[in-house]
Tab-separated table of C-alpha atoms and ligand atoms in Angstrom:
chain	number	residue	atom	x	y	z
A	1	MET	CA	187.571	-40.838	-116.229
A	2	ASP	CA	190.430	-43.181	-117.404
A	3	PRO	CA	190.214	-46.330	-119.576
A	4	ALA	CA	189.437	-48.585	-116.538
A	5	ASP	CA	186.342	-46.519	-115.586
A	6	MET	CA	184.851	-47.637	-119.023
A	7	GLY	CA	184.713	-51.618	-118.129
A	8	ASP	CA	184.538	-53.416	-121.207
A	9	ASP	CA	182.723	-50.486	-123.240
A	10	LEU	CA	185.980	-49.311	-124.287
A	11	GLU	CA	187.393	-51.086	-127.573
A	12	ARG	CA	190.960	-49.016	-127.757
A	13	VAL	CA	192.284	-45.862	-126.938
A	14	LEU	CA	192.931	-44.232	-130.317
A	15	LEU	CA	194.458	-41.088	-129.082
A	16	SER	CA	195.651	-40.319	-125.834
A	17	GLU	CA	195.477	-37.038	-123.752
A	18	GLU	CA	199.272	-36.511	-124.366
A	19	GLN	CA	198.877	-36.756	-128.042
A	20	LEU	CA	195.840	-34.485	-128.306
A	21	HIS	CA	197.714	-31.773	-126.233
A	22	GLU	CA	200.642	-32.145	-127.947
A	23	ARG	CA	198.890	-31.584	-131.310
A	24	LEU	CA	196.989	-28.618	-129.764
A	25	ASP	CA	200.598	-27.017	-128.792
A	26	GLU	CA	201.445	-26.889	-132.549
A	27	ILE	CA	197.941	-25.522	-133.648
A	28	ALA	CA	197.816	-22.965	-131.257
A	29	ALA	CA	201.135	-21.719	-132.495
A	30	GLN	CA	199.992	-21.665	-135.752
A	31	ILE	CA	196.813	-19.764	-135.254
A	32	ASP	CA	198.806	-17.418	-133.080
A	33	ALA	CA	201.160	-16.637	-136.162
A	34	ASP	CA	198.301	-16.541	-138.672
A	35	TYR	CA	196.185	-14.043	-136.869
A	36	GLU	CA	198.783	-12.014	-135.359
A	37	GLY	CA	197.897	-8.203	-135.242
A	38	LYS	CA	193.944	-9.427	-135.754
A	39	ASP	CA	190.994	-9.853	-133.462
A	40	LEU	CA	190.042	-13.329	-133.472
A	41	LEU	CA	186.424	-14.597	-132.730
A	42	LEU	CA	186.224	-18.557	-131.688
A	43	VAL	CA	182.934	-20.106	-132.434
A	44	GLY	CA	182.398	-23.176	-130.749
A	45	VAL	CA	180.052	-25.827	-131.859
A	46	LEU	CA	178.121	-27.391	-128.848
A	47	LYS	CA	178.523	-29.693	-127.242
A	48	GLY	CA	181.067	-31.547	-128.860
A	49	ALA	CA	183.664	-28.529	-129.288
A	50	VAL	CA	183.744	-27.945	-125.450
A	51	MET	CA	186.893	-29.611	-124.414
A	52	VAL	CA	188.973	-28.774	-127.645
A	53	MET	CA	187.409	-25.090	-127.364
A	54	ALA	CA	188.812	-24.754	-123.648
A	55	ASP	CA	191.976	-26.232	-124.212
A	56	LEU	CA	192.860	-24.537	-127.657
A	57	ALA	CA	191.610	-20.989	-126.233
A	58	ARG	CA	193.931	-21.350	-123.031
A	59	ARG	CA	197.059	-21.930	-125.472
A	60	LEU	CA	196.751	-18.898	-127.568
A	61	HIS	CA	198.662	-15.671	-126.723
A	62	SER	CA	196.586	-13.064	-127.664
A	63	SER	CA	193.094	-12.303	-126.053
A	64	VAL	CA	190.363	-13.727	-128.370
A	65	GLN	CA	186.520	-13.517	-128.266
A	66	MET	CA	184.497	-17.022	-127.478
A	67	ASP	CA	180.852	-17.698	-128.586
A	68	TRP	CA	178.863	-20.416	-129.036
A	69	MET	CA	176.560	-22.154	-131.538
A	70	ALA	CA	174.552	-25.434	-131.008
A	71	VAL	CA	173.563	-27.248	-133.700
A	72	SER	CA	172.461	-31.049	-134.030
A	73	SER	CA	172.565	-33.565	-136.974
A	74	TYR	CA	172.957	-36.815	-134.781
A	75	GLY	CA	170.498	-36.746	-132.323
A	76	SER	CA	171.141	-39.789	-130.064
A	77	GLY	CA	172.512	-42.244	-133.069
A	78	THR	CA	175.887	-42.852	-134.903
A	79	LYS	CA	174.866	-41.448	-138.306
A	80	SER	CA	174.418	-37.855	-139.501
A	81	SER	CA	170.910	-37.235	-140.348
A	82	GLY	CA	172.046	-34.375	-142.644
A	83	VAL	CA	169.345	-32.084	-141.351
A	84	VAL	CA	171.175	-29.610	-139.383
A	85	ARG	CA	168.763	-27.444	-136.691
A	86	ILE	CA	170.102	-24.658	-134.846
A	87	LEU	CA	169.566	-25.081	-131.390
A	88	LYS	CA	171.105	-21.936	-129.946
A	89	ASP	CA	172.445	-19.246	-132.285
A	90	LEU	CA	175.416	-16.816	-131.626
A	91	ASP	CA	175.264	-13.656	-129.555
A	92	ALA	CA	178.229	-11.822	-131.623
A	93	ASP	CA	177.551	-9.927	-134.809
A	94	LEU	CA	180.005	-11.443	-137.653
A	95	THR	CA	180.241	-8.412	-139.625
A	96	GLY	CA	183.705	-7.659	-140.228
A	97	ARG	CA	184.894	-10.038	-137.857
A	98	HIS	CA	187.717	-13.082	-138.460
A	99	VAL	CA	186.108	-16.276	-137.275
A	100	LEU	CA	187.576	-19.448	-136.573
A	101	ILE	CA	184.861	-22.428	-136.376
A	102	VAL	CA	186.259	-24.823	-133.513
A	103	GLU	CA	184.983	-28.458	-133.754
A	104	ASP	CA	185.631	-31.584	-132.465
A	105	ILE	CA	184.781	-33.895	-135.652
A	106	ILE	CA	184.348	-33.492	-139.310
A	107	ASP	CA	182.582	-36.722	-140.182
A	108	SER	CA	180.462	-36.594	-143.464
A	109	GLY	CA	181.485	-32.875	-143.312
A	110	LEU	CA	177.400	-32.273	-143.584
A	111	THR	CA	177.445	-30.207	-140.350
A	112	LEU	CA	180.463	-27.834	-141.134
A	113	SER	CA	179.451	-27.311	-144.725
A	114	TRP	CA	176.009	-26.188	-143.671
A	115	LEU	CA	177.625	-24.297	-140.737
A	116	LEU	CA	180.172	-22.462	-143.062
A	117	SER	CA	177.668	-20.909	-145.643
A	118	ASN	CA	175.377	-19.829	-142.550
A	119	LEU	CA	178.453	-17.948	-141.232
A	120	ARG	CA	179.578	-16.438	-144.048
A	121	SER	CA	175.872	-15.273	-145.004
A	122	ARG	CA	176.336	-12.709	-142.156
A	123	GLY	CA	179.283	-10.619	-143.540
A	124	PRO	CA	182.743	-11.625	-141.714
A	125	ALA	CA	185.906	-10.782	-143.053
A	126	THR	CA	187.282	-14.355	-142.798
A	127	VAL	CA	185.860	-17.706	-141.839
A	128	GLU	CA	188.102	-20.656	-141.190
A	129	ILE	CA	187.727	-23.971	-139.331
A	130	ALA	CA	189.730	-25.747	-136.804
A	131	THR	CA	188.739	-29.428	-135.923
A	132	MET	CA	190.518	-31.681	-133.438
A	133	LEU	CA	189.679	-34.588	-135.573
A	134	ARG	CA	188.404	-35.644	-139.254
A	135	LYS	CA	187.406	-38.649	-140.783
A	136	PRO	CA	188.685	-38.293	-144.493
A	137	GLU	CA	187.033	-41.800	-145.616
A	138	ALA	CA	183.705	-40.383	-144.437
A	139	SER	CA	183.553	-37.334	-146.031
A	140	LYS	CA	180.428	-36.473	-148.284
A	141	VAL	CA	181.233	-32.933	-149.081
A	142	ASP	CA	184.255	-30.984	-149.511
A	143	VAL	CA	185.232	-28.714	-146.675
A	144	ASP	CA	188.029	-26.493	-146.543
A	145	VAL	CA	189.671	-26.893	-143.144
A	146	ARG	CA	192.578	-24.691	-142.209
A	147	TYR	CA	193.583	-26.408	-139.011
A	148	VAL	CA	193.230	-30.286	-138.517
A	149	GLY	CA	194.243	-32.127	-135.161
A	150	PHE	CA	194.310	-35.816	-136.434
A	151	ASP	CA	192.910	-37.696	-139.713
A	152	ILE	CA	191.385	-40.849	-138.105
A	153	PRO	CA	189.708	-43.975	-139.638
A	154	ASN	CA	186.221	-44.119	-140.332
A	155	GLU	CA	185.091	-45.577	-136.782
A	156	PHE	CA	182.766	-44.113	-134.622
A	157	VAL	CA	184.699	-42.369	-131.681
A	158	VAL	CA	184.217	-41.157	-128.289
A	159	GLY	CA	185.384	-39.135	-125.625
A	160	TYR	CA	187.352	-35.425	-125.456
A	161	GLY	CA	183.834	-34.009	-126.036
A	162	LEU	CA	182.348	-36.792	-128.375
A	163	ASP	CA	179.416	-38.670	-127.244
A	164	TYR	CA	177.618	-41.766	-127.684
A	165	ALA	CA	173.868	-41.203	-126.680
A	166	GLU	CA	175.346	-38.297	-124.695
A	167	LYS	CA	177.903	-40.881	-122.717
A	168	TYR	CA	181.698	-40.767	-122.520
A	169	ARG	CA	182.195	-36.900	-123.390
A	170	ASN	CA	184.228	-36.543	-120.512
A	171	LEU	CA	187.033	-39.025	-121.129
A	172	PRO	CA	190.225	-37.226	-121.559
A	173	PHE	CA	191.126	-39.310	-124.647
A	174	VAL	CA	189.663	-40.494	-127.817
A	175	GLY	CA	188.541	-44.157	-128.236
A	176	THR	CA	186.488	-46.203	-129.962
A	177	LEU	CA	183.605	-48.468	-128.652
A	178	ALA	CA	183.102	-52.041	-128.205
A	179	PRO	CA	180.400	-53.385	-130.783
A	180	HIS	CA	178.555	-54.569	-127.793
A	181	VAL	CA	177.531	-50.891	-126.719
A	182	TYR	CA	175.607	-50.056	-130.036
A	183	GLY	CA	173.897	-53.372	-129.443
A	184	ALA	CA	175.900	-55.047	-132.359
B	201	PRP	O1	180.727	-33.951	-140.472
B	201	PRP	P1	179.326	-34.433	-139.479
B	201	PRP	O2	178.941	-36.035	-139.998
B	201	PRP	O3	178.366	-33.423	-139.449
B	201	PRP	O4	179.607	-34.914	-137.984
B	201	PRP	C1	179.998	-33.698	-137.132
B	201	PRP	C2	179.209	-33.207	-136.241
B	201	PRP	O5	178.389	-34.163	-135.435
B	201	PRP	C3	178.891	-33.900	-134.198
B	201	PRP	O6	177.771	-33.151	-133.538
B	201	PRP	P2	176.356	-34.025	-133.059
B	201	PRP	O7	175.523	-33.391	-133.797
B	201	PRP	O8	176.457	-35.224	-132.407
B	201	PRP	O9	176.194	-32.781	-131.868
B	201	PRP	P3	177.009	-32.869	-130.371
B	201	PRP	O10	177.961	-31.838	-130.673
B	201	PRP	O11	176.142	-32.012	-129.282
B	201	PRP	O12	177.326	-34.124	-129.892
B	201	PRP	C4	180.224	-33.026	-133.952
B	201	PRP	O13	180.304	-32.498	-132.941
B	201	PRP	C5	180.176	-32.376	-135.352
B	201	PRP	O14	179.425	-30.968	-135.071
B	202	HPA	O1	182.694	-40.541	-134.245
B	202	HPA	C1	181.696	-39.910	-133.903
B	202	HPA	N1	181.501	-39.888	-132.288
B	202	HPA	C2	180.873	-39.058	-131.721
B	202	HPA	N2	180.033	-38.252	-132.474
B	202	HPA	C3	180.248	-38.002	-133.724
B	202	HPA	N3	179.597	-37.241	-134.436
B	202	HPA	C4	179.895	-37.350	-135.800
B	202	HPA	N4	180.895	-38.086	-135.783
B	202	HPA	C5	181.144	-38.767	-134.757
B	203	MG	MG1	176.912	-36.000	-130.576
């Protein structure tokens, strides 16, 4: 999809495909350096993290293991319910592993803070977080994040894995939605 395919549903492009990819180059280089000589397990959080997981993993120079977890706290709305449900658990045993959670966005932080304590209780050697986007003004809990792509304003965004009511995940860029899409 490109911006023209969204008709008047797109308000503005916040981060272009090029900006996202350039930042991923930098983050991948940092991860390569930080985990040199270690076996890394990437844990992608479905469904939003699919794009960042695919693009990040391909940039890493060592072979990593990839696993997926599906949790949901947003349903079809634009606000976190705060109640996190596991829809699909990991296949991997985390005991003694170096785990890097890969996320598309940290908004309120509620999903990640729940996920962190859940994964830490499984006996990993380390657990860190990489997220493409973070909204500092929306934060309701402090989450220690090792790798952040971009801090963005407190607006609902779509694209690059992020949805509104399951739409727009396949945009290659990150954009904001026109108010009429929400029924505003
Ligand atoms: O910091 P928070 O306020 O908790 O929000 C962030 C979470 O919300 C979104 O997931 P969602 O529950 O919408 O599922 P999805 O990835 O399938 O869209 C996003 O992918 C994060 O996992
Ligand atoms: O801004 C957002 N957009 C889409 N999904 C989300 N999940 C948390 N925040 C967002
Ligand atoms: Mg969602």
